[in-house]
């Protein structure tokens, strides 16, 4: 396989990573029950652990914040649509509340993963996964 330049290669690898994460989300159906959500967190942590060096490199080389922004947007859209809108009645406070909640959840999880990947949070994958699960159970 040939690439136009290093940015084309970067884009190709990045798309493969997002596709893999998206497939995990689609397979897990995380908001039908709590176990599925916990399995999704474990699976995402396993996937990121498996590709730790690539994710870390992409975060460090991030061009204009694209990697994390794209990841946040993908999961924000998923969380807002599948979790908040489809799995429960619209919040009585309106969809603004739902949008803020989805953004809060996604930004928090992505922030934790970023910190963990860049060694700001030195702990085993399993610990991060368990703590994220405990926090997300509150929502």
mmCIF file with all atom_site columns, C-alpha atoms in Angstrom:
data_model
loop_
_atom_site.group_PDB
_atom_site.id
_atom_site.type_symbol
_atom_site.label_atom_id
_atom_site.label_alt_id
_atom_site.label_comp_id
_atom_site.label_asym_id
_atom_site.label_entity_id
_atom_site.label_seq_id
_atom_site.pdbx_PDB_ins_code
_atom_site.Cartn_x
_atom_site.Cartn_y
_atom_site.Cartn_z
_atom_site.occupancy
_atom_site.B_iso_or_equiv
_atom_site.pdbx_formal_charge
_atom_site.auth_seq_id
_atom_site.auth_comp_id
_atom_site.auth_asym_id
_atom_site.auth_atom_id
_atom_site.pdbx_PDB_model_num
ATOM 1   C CA . UNK A 1 1   ? 0.000   0.000  0.000  1.00 0.00 ? 1   UNK A CA 1
ATOM 2   C CA . UNK A 1 2   ? 1.350   3.428  -0.939 1.00 0.00 ? 2   UNK A CA 1
ATOM 3   C CA . UNK A 1 3   ? 0.626   6.769  0.649  1.00 0.00 ? 3   UNK A CA 1
ATOM 4   C CA . UNK A 1 4   ? 0.929   10.251 -0.825 1.00 0.00 ? 4   UNK A CA 1
ATOM 5   C CA . UNK A 1 5   ? 2.941   11.465 2.148  1.00 0.00 ? 5   UNK A CA 1
ATOM 6   C CA . UNK A 1 6   ? 3.382   10.972 5.878  1.00 0.00 ? 6   UNK A CA 1
ATOM 7   C CA . UNK A 1 7   ? 0.132   12.855 6.559  1.00 0.00 ? 7   UNK A CA 1
ATOM 8   C CA . UNK A 1 8   ? -1.783  10.448 4.348  1.00 0.00 ? 8   UNK A CA 1
ATOM 9   C CA . UNK A 1 9   ? -0.288  7.529  6.304  1.00 0.00 ? 9   UNK A CA 1
ATOM 10  C CA . UNK A 1 10  ? -1.134  9.291  9.568  1.00 0.00 ? 10  UNK A CA 1
ATOM 11  C CA . UNK A 1 11  ? -4.723  9.794  8.415  1.00 0.00 ? 11  UNK A CA 1
ATOM 12  C CA . UNK A 1 12  ? -5.036  6.149  7.338  1.00 0.00 ? 12  UNK A CA 1
ATOM 13  C CA . UNK A 1 13  ? -3.793  4.803  10.688 1.00 0.00 ? 13  UNK A CA 1
ATOM 14  C CA . UNK A 1 14  ? -5.964  7.277  12.592 1.00 0.00 ? 14  UNK A CA 1
ATOM 15  C CA . UNK A 1 15  ? -9.055  6.166  10.648 1.00 0.00 ? 15  UNK A CA 1
ATOM 16  C CA . UNK A 1 16  ? -8.273  2.522  11.433 1.00 0.00 ? 16  UNK A CA 1
ATOM 17  C CA . UNK A 1 17  ? -8.093  3.338  15.148 1.00 0.00 ? 17  UNK A CA 1
ATOM 18  C CA . UNK A 1 18  ? -11.437 5.165  15.067 1.00 0.00 ? 18  UNK A CA 1
ATOM 19  C CA . UNK A 1 19  ? -13.009 2.329  13.121 1.00 0.00 ? 19  UNK A CA 1
ATOM 20  C CA . UNK A 1 20  ? -11.830 -0.132 15.774 1.00 0.00 ? 20  UNK A CA 1
ATOM 21  C CA . UNK A 1 21  ? -13.213 2.000  18.603 1.00 0.00 ? 21  UNK A CA 1
ATOM 22  C CA . UNK A 1 22  ? -16.476 2.493  16.731 1.00 0.00 ? 22  UNK A CA 1
ATOM 23  C CA . UNK A 1 23  ? -16.862 -1.248 16.241 1.00 0.00 ? 23  UNK A CA 1
ATOM 24  C CA . UNK A 1 24  ? -16.401 -1.792 19.983 1.00 0.00 ? 24  UNK A CA 1
ATOM 25  C CA . UNK A 1 25  ? -19.150 0.719  20.695 1.00 0.00 ? 25  UNK A CA 1
ATOM 26  C CA . UNK A 1 26  ? -21.512 -0.763 18.114 1.00 0.00 ? 26  UNK A CA 1
ATOM 27  C CA . UNK A 1 27  ? -20.999 -4.336 19.374 1.00 0.00 ? 27  UNK A CA 1
ATOM 28  C CA . UNK A 1 28  ? -21.456 -3.500 23.026 1.00 0.00 ? 28  UNK A CA 1
ATOM 29  C CA . UNK A 1 29  ? -24.806 -1.685 22.962 1.00 0.00 ? 29  UNK A CA 1
ATOM 30  C CA . UNK A 1 30  ? -23.609 -0.073 26.208 1.00 0.00 ? 30  UNK A CA 1
ATOM 31  C CA . UNK A 1 31  ? -26.768 1.597  27.395 1.00 0.00 ? 31  UNK A CA 1
ATOM 32  C CA . UNK A 1 32  ? -29.140 -1.339 27.406 1.00 0.00 ? 32  UNK A CA 1
ATOM 33  C CA . UNK A 1 33  ? -27.763 -2.433 30.759 1.00 0.00 ? 33  UNK A CA 1
ATOM 34  C CA . UNK A 1 34  ? -24.956 -1.623 33.165 1.00 0.00 ? 34  UNK A CA 1
ATOM 35  C CA . UNK A 1 35  ? -22.939 -4.754 32.355 1.00 0.00 ? 35  UNK A CA 1
ATOM 36  C CA . UNK A 1 36  ? -22.689 -3.757 28.695 1.00 0.00 ? 36  UNK A CA 1
ATOM 37  C CA . UNK A 1 37  ? -21.350 -0.334 29.684 1.00 0.00 ? 37  UNK A CA 1
ATOM 38  C CA . UNK A 1 38  ? -18.756 -1.926 31.955 1.00 0.00 ? 38  UNK A CA 1
ATOM 39  C CA . UNK A 1 39  ? -17.754 -4.334 29.182 1.00 0.00 ? 39  UNK A CA 1
ATOM 40  C CA . UNK A 1 40  ? -17.403 -1.392 26.785 1.00 0.00 ? 40  UNK A CA 1
ATOM 41  C CA . UNK A 1 41  ? -15.069 0.429  29.180 1.00 0.00 ? 41  UNK A CA 1
ATOM 42  C CA . UNK A 1 42  ? -12.971 -2.738 29.595 1.00 0.00 ? 42  UNK A CA 1
ATOM 43  C CA . UNK A 1 43  ? -12.892 -3.307 25.836 1.00 0.00 ? 43  UNK A CA 1
ATOM 44  C CA . UNK A 1 44  ? -11.890 0.297  25.104 1.00 0.00 ? 44  UNK A CA 1
ATOM 45  C CA . UNK A 1 45  ? -9.139  0.113  27.722 1.00 0.00 ? 45  UNK A CA 1
ATOM 46  C CA . UNK A 1 46  ? -7.920  -3.188 26.214 1.00 0.00 ? 46  UNK A CA 1
ATOM 47  C CA . UNK A 1 47  ? -7.968  -1.672 22.720 1.00 0.00 ? 47  UNK A CA 1
ATOM 48  C CA . UNK A 1 48  ? -6.101  1.441  23.801 1.00 0.00 ? 48  UNK A CA 1
ATOM 49  C CA . UNK A 1 49  ? -3.607  -0.678 25.758 1.00 0.00 ? 49  UNK A CA 1
ATOM 50  C CA . UNK A 1 50  ? -3.004  -2.832 22.694 1.00 0.00 ? 50  UNK A CA 1
ATOM 51  C CA . UNK A 1 51  ? -2.383  0.301  20.593 1.00 0.00 ? 51  UNK A CA 1
ATOM 52  C CA . UNK A 1 52  ? -0.880  2.353  23.433 1.00 0.00 ? 52  UNK A CA 1
ATOM 53  C CA . UNK A 1 53  ? 2.205   3.496  21.530 1.00 0.00 ? 53  UNK A CA 1
ATOM 54  C CA . UNK A 1 54  ? 0.221   4.606  18.487 1.00 0.00 ? 54  UNK A CA 1
ATOM 55  C CA . UNK A 1 55  ? -2.356  6.512  20.550 1.00 0.00 ? 55  UNK A CA 1
ATOM 56  C CA . UNK A 1 56  ? 0.394   8.150  22.601 1.00 0.00 ? 56  UNK A CA 1
ATOM 57  C CA . UNK A 1 57  ? 2.317   9.158  19.479 1.00 0.00 ? 57  UNK A CA 1
ATOM 58  C CA . UNK A 1 58  ? -0.811  10.569 17.853 1.00 0.00 ? 58  UNK A CA 1
ATOM 59  C CA . UNK A 1 59  ? -1.617  12.623 20.941 1.00 0.00 ? 59  UNK A CA 1
ATOM 60  C CA . UNK A 1 60  ? 1.942   13.948 21.098 1.00 0.00 ? 60  UNK A CA 1
ATOM 61  C CA . UNK A 1 61  ? 2.053   14.753 17.355 1.00 0.00 ? 61  UNK A CA 1
ATOM 62  C CA . UNK A 1 62  ? -1.529  15.947 17.284 1.00 0.00 ? 62  UNK A CA 1
ATOM 63  C CA . UNK A 1 63  ? -2.028  18.371 14.430 1.00 0.00 ? 63  UNK A CA 1
ATOM 64  C CA . UNK A 1 64  ? -4.296  21.220 15.564 1.00 0.00 ? 64  UNK A CA 1
ATOM 65  C CA . UNK A 1 65  ? -5.920  19.070 18.257 1.00 0.00 ? 65  UNK A CA 1
ATOM 66  C CA . UNK A 1 66  ? -7.550  16.888 15.610 1.00 0.00 ? 66  UNK A CA 1
ATOM 67  C CA . UNK A 1 67  ? -7.070  13.464 17.212 1.00 0.00 ? 67  UNK A CA 1
ATOM 68  C CA . UNK A 1 68  ? -8.749  14.192 20.535 1.00 0.00 ? 68  UNK A CA 1
ATOM 69  C CA . UNK A 1 69  ? -11.355 16.500 18.995 1.00 0.00 ? 69  UNK A CA 1
ATOM 70  C CA . UNK A 1 70  ? -12.368 13.855 16.499 1.00 0.00 ? 70  UNK A CA 1
ATOM 71  C CA . UNK A 1 71  ? -12.505 11.195 19.201 1.00 0.00 ? 71  UNK A CA 1
ATOM 72  C CA . UNK A 1 72  ? -14.608 13.446 21.437 1.00 0.00 ? 72  UNK A CA 1
ATOM 73  C CA . UNK A 1 73  ? -17.001 14.299 18.616 1.00 0.00 ? 73  UNK A CA 1
ATOM 74  C CA . UNK A 1 74  ? -17.484 10.649 17.669 1.00 0.00 ? 74  UNK A CA 1
ATOM 75  C CA . UNK A 1 75  ? -18.241 9.535  21.219 1.00 0.00 ? 75  UNK A CA 1
ATOM 76  C CA . UNK A 1 76  ? -20.244 12.678 22.011 1.00 0.00 ? 76  UNK A CA 1
ATOM 77  C CA . UNK A 1 77  ? -22.525 11.919 19.068 1.00 0.00 ? 77  UNK A CA 1
ATOM 78  C CA . UNK A 1 78  ? -22.817 8.291  20.191 1.00 0.00 ? 78  UNK A CA 1
ATOM 79  C CA . UNK A 1 79  ? -23.469 9.100  23.838 1.00 0.00 ? 79  UNK A CA 1
ATOM 80  C CA . UNK A 1 80  ? -25.962 11.847 23.076 1.00 0.00 ? 80  UNK A CA 1
ATOM 81  C CA . UNK A 1 81  ? -27.846 9.866  20.466 1.00 0.00 ? 81  UNK A CA 1
ATOM 82  C CA . UNK A 1 82  ? -27.765 6.307  21.781 1.00 0.00 ? 82  UNK A CA 1
ATOM 83  C CA . UNK A 1 83  ? -27.619 6.843  25.508 1.00 0.00 ? 83  UNK A CA 1
ATOM 84  C CA . UNK A 1 84  ? -29.462 10.001 26.220 1.00 0.00 ? 84  UNK A CA 1
ATOM 85  C CA . UNK A 1 85  ? -32.016 10.349 23.452 1.00 0.00 ? 85  UNK A CA 1
ATOM 86  C CA . UNK A 1 86  ? -32.843 6.716  22.648 1.00 0.00 ? 86  UNK A CA 1
ATOM 87  C CA . UNK A 1 87  ? -32.514 5.073  26.054 1.00 0.00 ? 87  UNK A CA 1
ATOM 88  C CA . UNK A 1 88  ? -34.502 7.447  28.210 1.00 0.00 ? 88  UNK A CA 1
ATOM 89  C CA . UNK A 1 89  ? -37.124 10.126 27.831 1.00 0.00 ? 89  UNK A CA 1
ATOM 90  C CA . UNK A 1 90  ? -35.849 13.568 27.003 1.00 0.00 ? 90  UNK A CA 1
ATOM 91  C CA . UNK A 1 91  ? -34.793 15.305 30.194 1.00 0.00 ? 91  UNK A CA 1
ATOM 92  C CA . UNK A 1 92  ? -37.495 17.542 31.615 1.00 0.00 ? 92  UNK A CA 1
ATOM 93  C CA . UNK A 1 93  ? -34.956 20.362 31.617 1.00 0.00 ? 93  UNK A CA 1
ATOM 94  C CA . UNK A 1 94  ? -34.691 20.072 27.834 1.00 0.00 ? 94  UNK A CA 1
ATOM 95  C CA . UNK A 1 95  ? -32.065 18.849 25.442 1.00 0.00 ? 95  UNK A CA 1
ATOM 96  C CA . UNK A 1 96  ? -29.577 21.509 26.567 1.00 0.00 ? 96  UNK A CA 1
ATOM 97  C CA . UNK A 1 97  ? -29.118 19.539 29.777 1.00 0.00 ? 97  UNK A CA 1
ATOM 98  C CA . UNK A 1 98  ? -28.622 16.325 27.780 1.00 0.00 ? 98  UNK A CA 1
ATOM 99  C CA . UNK A 1 99  ? -26.012 17.966 25.554 1.00 0.00 ? 99  UNK A CA 1
ATOM 100 C CA . UNK A 1 100 ? -24.069 19.299 28.519 1.00 0.00 ? 100 UNK A CA 1
ATOM 101 C CA . UNK A 1 101 ? -24.236 15.921 30.267 1.00 0.00 ? 101 UNK A CA 1
ATOM 102 C CA . UNK A 1 102 ? -23.006 14.064 27.158 1.00 0.00 ? 102 UNK A CA 1
ATOM 103 C CA . UNK A 1 103 ? -20.187 16.558 26.688 1.00 0.00 ? 103 UNK A CA 1
ATOM 104 C CA . UNK A 1 104 ? -19.220 16.265 30.354 1.00 0.00 ? 104 UNK A CA 1
ATOM 105 C CA . UNK A 1 105 ? -19.111 12.460 30.234 1.00 0.00 ? 105 UNK A CA 1
ATOM 106 C CA . UNK A 1 106 ? -17.167 12.234 26.975 1.00 0.00 ? 106 UNK A CA 1
ATOM 107 C CA . UNK A 1 107 ? -14.712 15.025 27.792 1.00 0.00 ? 107 UNK A CA 1
ATOM 108 C CA . UNK A 1 108 ? -14.051 13.520 31.198 1.00 0.00 ? 108 UNK A CA 1
ATOM 109 C CA . UNK A 1 109 ? -13.401 10.012 29.913 1.00 0.00 ? 109 UNK A CA 1
ATOM 110 C CA . UNK A 1 110 ? -11.232 11.253 27.029 1.00 0.00 ? 110 UNK A CA 1
ATOM 111 C CA . UNK A 1 111 ? -9.322  13.503 29.443 1.00 0.00 ? 111 UNK A CA 1
ATOM 112 C CA . UNK A 1 112 ? -8.620  10.570 31.758 1.00 0.00 ? 112 UNK A CA 1
ATOM 113 C CA . UNK A 1 113 ? -7.486  8.407  28.829 1.00 0.00 ? 113 UNK A CA 1
ATOM 114 C CA . UNK A 1 114 ? -5.248  11.187 27.500 1.00 0.00 ? 114 UNK A CA 1
ATOM 115 C CA . UNK A 1 115 ? -3.640  11.679 30.895 1.00 0.00 ? 115 UNK A CA 1
ATOM 116 C CA . UNK A 1 116 ? -3.170  7.928  31.307 1.00 0.00 ? 116 UNK A CA 1
ATOM 117 C CA . UNK A 1 117 ? -1.652  7.566  27.815 1.00 0.00 ? 117 UNK A CA 1
ATOM 118 C CA . UNK A 1 118 ? 0.794   10.417 28.316 1.00 0.00 ? 118 UNK A CA 1
ATOM 119 C CA . UNK A 1 119 ? 1.938   9.017  31.670 1.00 0.00 ? 119 UNK A CA 1
ATOM 120 C CA . UNK A 1 120 ? 0.328   11.721 33.751 1.00 0.00 ? 120 UNK A CA 1
ATOM 121 C CA . UNK A 1 121 ? -1.605  9.002  35.534 1.00 0.00 ? 121 UNK A CA 1
ATOM 122 C CA . UNK A 1 122 ? 0.686   6.074  36.234 1.00 0.00 ? 122 UNK A CA 1
ATOM 123 C CA . UNK A 1 123 ? -1.524  3.128  37.112 1.00 0.00 ? 123 UNK A CA 1
ATOM 124 C CA . UNK A 1 124 ? -2.476  -0.196 35.548 1.00 0.00 ? 124 UNK A CA 1
ATOM 125 C CA . UNK A 1 125 ? -5.114  -0.296 32.833 1.00 0.00 ? 125 UNK A CA 1
ATOM 126 C CA . UNK A 1 126 ? -7.373  -2.319 35.097 1.00 0.00 ? 126 UNK A CA 1
ATOM 127 C CA . UNK A 1 127 ? -7.388  0.387  37.783 1.00 0.00 ? 127 UNK A CA 1
ATOM 128 C CA . UNK A 1 128 ? -8.304  3.103  35.289 1.00 0.00 ? 128 UNK A CA 1
ATOM 129 C CA . UNK A 1 129 ? -11.079 0.913  33.899 1.00 0.00 ? 129 UNK A CA 1
ATOM 130 C CA . UNK A 1 130 ? -12.569 0.132  37.319 1.00 0.00 ? 130 UNK A CA 1
ATOM 131 C CA . UNK A 1 131 ? -12.469 3.769  38.415 1.00 0.00 ? 131 UNK A CA 1
ATOM 132 C CA . UNK A 1 132 ? -14.075 4.969  35.169 1.00 0.00 ? 132 UNK A CA 1
ATOM 133 C CA . UNK A 1 133 ? -16.795 2.343  35.575 1.00 0.00 ? 133 UNK A CA 1
ATOM 134 C CA . UNK A 1 134 ? -17.527 3.465  39.130 1.00 0.00 ? 134 UNK A CA 1
ATOM 135 C CA . UNK A 1 135 ? -17.782 7.085  38.040 1.00 0.00 ? 135 UNK A CA 1
ATOM 136 C CA . UNK A 1 136 ? -19.992 6.306  35.033 1.00 0.00 ? 136 UNK A CA 1
ATOM 137 C CA . UNK A 1 137 ? -22.360 4.233  37.175 1.00 0.00 ? 137 UNK A CA 1
ATOM 138 C CA . UNK A 1 138 ? -23.445 7.527  38.743 1.00 0.00 ? 138 UNK A CA 1
ATOM 139 C CA . UNK A 1 139 ? -24.930 8.675  35.448 1.00 0.00 ? 139 UNK A CA 1
#
